[in-house]
Coordinates of C-alpha atoms and ligand atoms in Angstrom, one line a residue:
M18 CA 0.0 0.0 0.0
S19 CA 1.3 3.4 -0.9
L20 CA 2.1 6.1 1.8
I21 CA -0.7 8.2 0.5
E22 CA -3.2 5.3 0.9
Q23 CA -1.9 4.6 4.4
I24 CA -2.3 8.3 5.4
R25 CA -5.9 8.3 4.0
E26 CA -6.8 5.1 5.8
S27 CA -5.5 6.5 9.1
E28 CA -7.3 9.8 8.6
K29 CA -10.6 8.0 7.8
H30 CA -10.4 5.9 10.9
I31 CA -10.0 9.1 12.9
S32 CA -12.6 11.1 11.1
D33 CA -15.2 8.3 11.4
Q34 CA -15.1 8.8 15.2
L35 CA -15.6 12.6 15.0
S36 CA -19.0 14.2 14.6
G37 CA -18.0 16.6 11.9
Q38 CA -15.3 18.5 13.8
T39 CA -12.3 19.5 11.7
P40 CA -9.2 20.1 13.8
N41 CA -7.1 22.9 12.4
I42 CA -4.4 23.0 15.1
G43 CA -2.2 20.0 15.9
L44 CA -0.4 19.6 19.2
I45 CA 2.5 17.3 19.8
L46 CA 3.1 16.9 23.5
G47 CA 6.5 15.9 24.7
S48 CA 7.8 14.1 27.8
G49 CA 5.7 15.0 30.8
L50 CA 3.7 17.6 28.8
G51 CA 0.9 15.3 27.8
V52 CA -1.3 16.6 30.6
L53 CA -2.3 19.5 28.4
A54 CA -4.5 17.0 26.5
D55 CA -6.5 16.4 29.7
E56 CA -7.7 20.0 29.4
I57 CA -9.4 19.3 26.0
D58 CA -13.2 19.6 26.2
N59 CA -15.5 17.1 24.6
P60 CA -12.6 14.8 23.9
V61 CA -12.6 12.0 21.5
T62 CA -9.7 9.7 22.5
I63 CA -8.1 7.2 20.1
P64 CA -5.2 5.0 21.3
Y65 CA -2.5 4.8 18.7
H66 CA -2.7 1.0 18.5
E67 CA -6.2 1.3 17.1
I68 CA -5.2 3.6 14.3
P69 CA -4.2 1.7 11.1
H70 CA -0.5 2.2 10.2
F71 CA 0.3 4.2 13.4
P72 CA 3.4 3.0 15.3
Q73 CA 3.1 2.6 19.1
S74 CA 4.9 4.5 21.8
T75 CA 7.2 2.7 24.2
V76 CA 8.9 5.4 26.3
E77 CA 8.1 6.0 30.0
G78 CA 5.9 9.1 30.6
H79 CA 4.2 8.8 27.2
K80 CA 0.6 7.7 27.0
G81 CA 0.2 7.0 23.3
Q82 CA -3.1 8.4 22.2
L83 CA -4.7 11.1 20.0
V84 CA -7.1 13.4 21.8
I85 CA -9.4 15.5 19.6
G86 CA -11.7 18.2 20.9
E87 CA -12.0 21.8 21.9
L88 CA -9.4 23.9 23.6
Q89 CA -9.8 27.7 24.0
G90 CA -12.3 27.8 21.3
Q91 CA -10.1 25.9 18.8
T92 CA -10.6 22.4 17.5
V93 CA -7.4 20.6 18.1
V94 CA -5.9 17.2 17.7
A95 CA -3.3 16.4 20.3
M96 CA -0.7 13.6 20.3
Q97 CA -0.4 12.5 23.9
G98 CA 3.0 10.9 23.5
R99 CA 5.1 10.9 20.3
F100 CA 7.4 8.5 18.5
H101 CA 11.1 8.9 18.8
Y102 CA 13.8 7.9 16.3
Y103 CA 15.8 6.3 19.2
E104 CA 13.0 3.9 19.8
G105 CA 14.0 2.3 16.5
Y106 CA 11.2 3.8 14.3
S107 CA 12.2 5.0 10.9
M108 CA 12.0 8.7 10.3
Q109 CA 8.9 8.0 8.1
H110 CA 7.2 6.3 11.1
V111 CA 8.2 9.1 13.5
T112 CA 6.6 11.7 11.2
F113 CA 3.6 9.7 10.0
P114 CA 1.1 11.3 12.5
V115 CA 2.1 14.8 11.2
R116 CA 1.0 13.7 7.7
V117 CA -2.2 12.3 9.1
M118 CA -2.8 15.6 10.9
K119 CA -2.4 17.5 7.7
Q120 CA -4.9 15.2 6.0
L121 CA -7.3 15.9 8.8
G122 CA -7.1 19.6 8.1
V123 CA -4.4 20.8 10.4
E124 CA -2.7 24.0 9.2
K125 CA -0.8 25.0 12.4
L126 CA 1.3 22.7 14.4
V127 CA 2.4 23.3 18.0
V128 CA 5.4 21.1 18.8
T129 CA 6.7 20.7 22.4
N130 CA 9.5 18.9 24.0
A131 CA 11.7 18.6 27.0
A132 CA 15.3 19.7 26.3
G133 CA 18.6 20.2 27.9
G134 CA 19.8 23.8 28.2
I135 CA 23.0 24.5 26.3
N136 CA 22.9 28.3 26.7
E137 CA 24.5 29.0 30.0
S138 CA 22.1 31.9 30.7
F139 CA 19.2 29.4 30.8
N140 CA 18.0 27.6 34.0
A141 CA 16.2 24.3 34.4
G142 CA 12.5 25.0 34.4
D143 CA 12.7 27.7 31.7
L144 CA 10.4 27.6 28.7
M145 CA 12.0 28.4 25.3
L146 CA 10.3 29.5 22.1
I147 CA 12.1 27.7 19.3
E148 CA 13.4 30.2 16.7
D149 CA 15.1 27.6 14.6
H150 CA 16.6 24.1 14.7
I151 CA 19.8 22.3 13.8
N152 CA 19.2 18.8 12.4
N153 CA 22.0 16.7 14.0
M154 CA 20.2 13.4 13.8
G155 CA 22.1 12.0 10.9
D156 CA 18.9 11.3 9.0
N157 CA 16.0 13.1 7.3
P158 CA 12.4 12.0 7.0
L159 CA 12.2 13.2 3.4
M160 CA 15.0 10.9 2.2
G161 CA 13.9 8.7 -0.7
K162 CA 11.5 9.3 -3.6
N163 CA 9.5 12.5 -3.1
V164 CA 5.7 12.1 -2.9
D165 CA 4.7 15.2 -4.8
E166 CA 1.2 15.2 -3.4
L167 CA 2.7 15.7 0.0
G168 CA 5.1 18.5 -0.8
P169 CA 8.1 19.6 -2.8
R170 CA 11.3 17.7 -3.4
F171 CA 13.5 20.5 -1.9
P172 CA 11.4 22.3 0.8
D173 CA 12.4 25.7 2.0
M174 CA 13.4 25.6 5.7
S175 CA 14.4 29.3 6.0
Q176 CA 11.5 30.0 8.3
A177 CA 10.8 26.5 9.7
Y178 CA 9.3 28.1 12.8
D179 CA 6.8 30.7 11.8
R180 CA 7.8 34.2 12.9
D181 CA 4.2 35.4 13.4
L182 CA 3.5 32.4 15.7
I183 CA 6.6 33.1 17.7
E184 CA 5.6 36.7 18.1
T185 CA 2.1 35.6 19.1
A186 CA 3.5 33.3 21.8
Q187 CA 5.9 35.9 23.0
K188 CA 3.1 38.5 23.3
T189 CA 1.1 36.0 25.2
A190 CA 3.9 35.2 27.5
D191 CA 4.4 39.0 28.2
E192 CA 0.7 39.4 28.9
I193 CA 0.6 36.6 31.5
G194 CA 3.9 37.8 33.0
L195 CA 5.9 34.7 32.0
N196 CA 9.5 35.1 31.2
V197 CA 10.4 32.9 28.2
Q198 CA 13.7 32.2 26.5
R199 CA 14.2 32.1 22.8
G200 CA 16.7 30.0 20.9
V201 CA 17.9 27.3 18.6
Y202 CA 17.0 23.7 19.3
V203 CA 19.4 21.0 18.3
G204 CA 17.9 17.6 17.5
N205 CA 20.2 14.6 18.4
S206 CA 19.2 11.0 17.8
G207 CA 19.7 9.9 21.4
P208 CA 19.1 7.8 23.3
T209 CA 22.3 8.7 25.1
Y210 CA 22.5 12.1 26.6
E211 CA 25.4 14.2 25.3
T212 CA 28.9 14.1 26.5
S213 CA 30.2 17.4 28.0
S214 CA 32.4 17.9 24.8
E215 CA 29.4 17.4 22.6
V216 CA 27.5 20.0 24.5
K217 CA 30.5 22.4 24.0
M218 CA 30.5 21.6 20.3
L219 CA 26.7 22.2 20.0
R220 CA 27.1 25.6 21.8
T221 CA 29.8 26.6 19.4
L222 CA 27.5 25.6 16.5
G223 CA 24.8 27.9 17.7
G224 CA 22.6 25.6 19.7
D225 CA 20.7 26.9 22.8
A226 CA 18.9 23.6 23.8
V227 CA 19.3 20.0 22.8
G228 CA 16.7 17.2 22.7
M229 CA 15.9 13.9 20.9
S230 CA 12.7 14.8 19.0
T231 CA 10.9 17.6 17.2
V232 CA 13.3 18.0 14.2
P233 CA 11.7 15.2 12.1
E234 CA 8.1 16.4 12.7
V235 CA 9.0 20.0 11.9
I236 CA 10.7 19.0 8.7
V237 CA 7.6 17.0 7.6
A238 CA 5.3 19.8 8.7
N239 CA 7.3 22.3 6.6
H240 CA 7.2 19.9 3.7
A241 CA 3.4 19.8 4.0
G242 CA 3.2 23.6 4.2
M243 CA 2.1 23.8 7.8
R244 CA 3.0 26.7 10.1
V245 CA 4.9 25.6 13.2
L246 CA 5.3 26.9 16.7
G247 CA 7.8 25.1 18.9
I248 CA 8.2 25.3 22.6
S249 CA 10.9 23.6 24.7
C250 CA 10.7 23.0 28.4
I251 CA 14.3 23.2 29.6
S252 CA 14.1 20.2 31.9
N253 CA 17.8 20.2 32.9
M254 CA 21.0 21.9 32.0
A255 CA 22.9 19.9 29.4
A256 CA 25.9 17.7 30.3
G257 CA 29.0 19.3 31.8
I258 CA 27.3 22.7 32.7
L259 CA 26.4 21.6 36.3
D260 CA 28.5 19.1 38.2
Q261 CA 25.9 16.4 38.2
P262 CA 24.8 13.5 36.1
L263 CA 21.6 13.6 34.0
S264 CA 18.7 11.3 34.4
H265 CA 15.3 10.8 32.8
D266 CA 13.8 11.2 36.3
E267 CA 15.1 14.7 36.5
V268 CA 13.6 15.5 33.1
I269 CA 10.2 14.3 34.2
E270 CA 10.5 16.0 37.6
T271 CA 11.3 19.4 36.3
T272 CA 8.7 19.2 33.6
E273 CA 6.2 18.3 36.3
Q274 CA 7.1 21.5 38.1
V275 CA 6.7 23.8 35.1
K276 CA 3.8 22.1 33.5
Q277 CA 1.2 24.6 34.8
Q278 CA 3.1 27.5 33.2
F279 CA 3.5 25.5 30.1
I280 CA -0.2 24.7 29.9
Q281 CA -1.1 28.4 30.6
L282 CA 1.3 29.6 27.8
V283 CA 0.0 27.1 25.2
K284 CA -3.7 27.6 26.1
Q285 CA -3.5 31.4 26.0
T286 CA -1.5 31.3 22.8
L287 CA -4.1 29.0 21.2
Q288 CA -6.7 31.8 21.7
S289 CA -4.8 34.1 19.4
L290 CA -3.8 31.6 16.7
Ligands
HPA30 N1 19.9 16.1 26.2 C1 19.1 15.5 25.2 N2 17.8 15.4 25.3 C2 17.2 15.8 26.4 C3 17.9 16.4 27.4 C4 19.3 16.6 27.3 O1 20.0 17.1 28.2 N3 17.0 16.8 28.4 C5 15.8 16.4 27.9 N4 15.9 15.8 26.7

């Protein structure tokens, strides 16, 4: 079965469970940030394993379902849990849900993640509006024959994160008195955290935060002509900055502490999208 046919089958399975709603905003909720989906009104919840051609999530702290409904007057489709390259999925599988979202009618994608702070002026617990990314994953979801119906062979990535959406989020943060950072997200494959030397290198290269997701989804969203807003929760300072080892527990713990701020920022921003 072709990729297009798979996308259509997934989309149909989802649409059949909706009563005419068309989500126009997609949310990808990263580690510990899935709670935002619990705020969606009149939710239709669909576990990934029920959706044809969807991969399944395996990582701790990820639920693995789509939640479709109303949030701040917008019809949204949220991924509660995402697929990571380090889990062994191909880039095509990692990004498949973004293509299904596009088929459902999504035009704007809000992508979130937990990330390590590379910029030494950051602190654990900060939120960062992503201004740009560096693909350091050693792969690209658009490798292989281009499917012209999905987008162009050589997509422009000069404004991968939509400037207007960044400004909308910044304005919202200012209004609610939330101090947000801005910067460049580096996508690494993981699953290892970085060495101290790698963190130094990434800083020299212009990175402000580093994580193991987001880049593939944002590439495919740009390919599909979607506008992207990216928000990182700086869950820890990257390796070598503080004299302490990194752990997934710390990532989850910090995210837990800032999730109310994160929820408030995303919800208020949604109102103005
Ligand atoms: N490095 C990579 N990915 C991460 C980190 C980190 O320090 N924190 C959360 N995700």
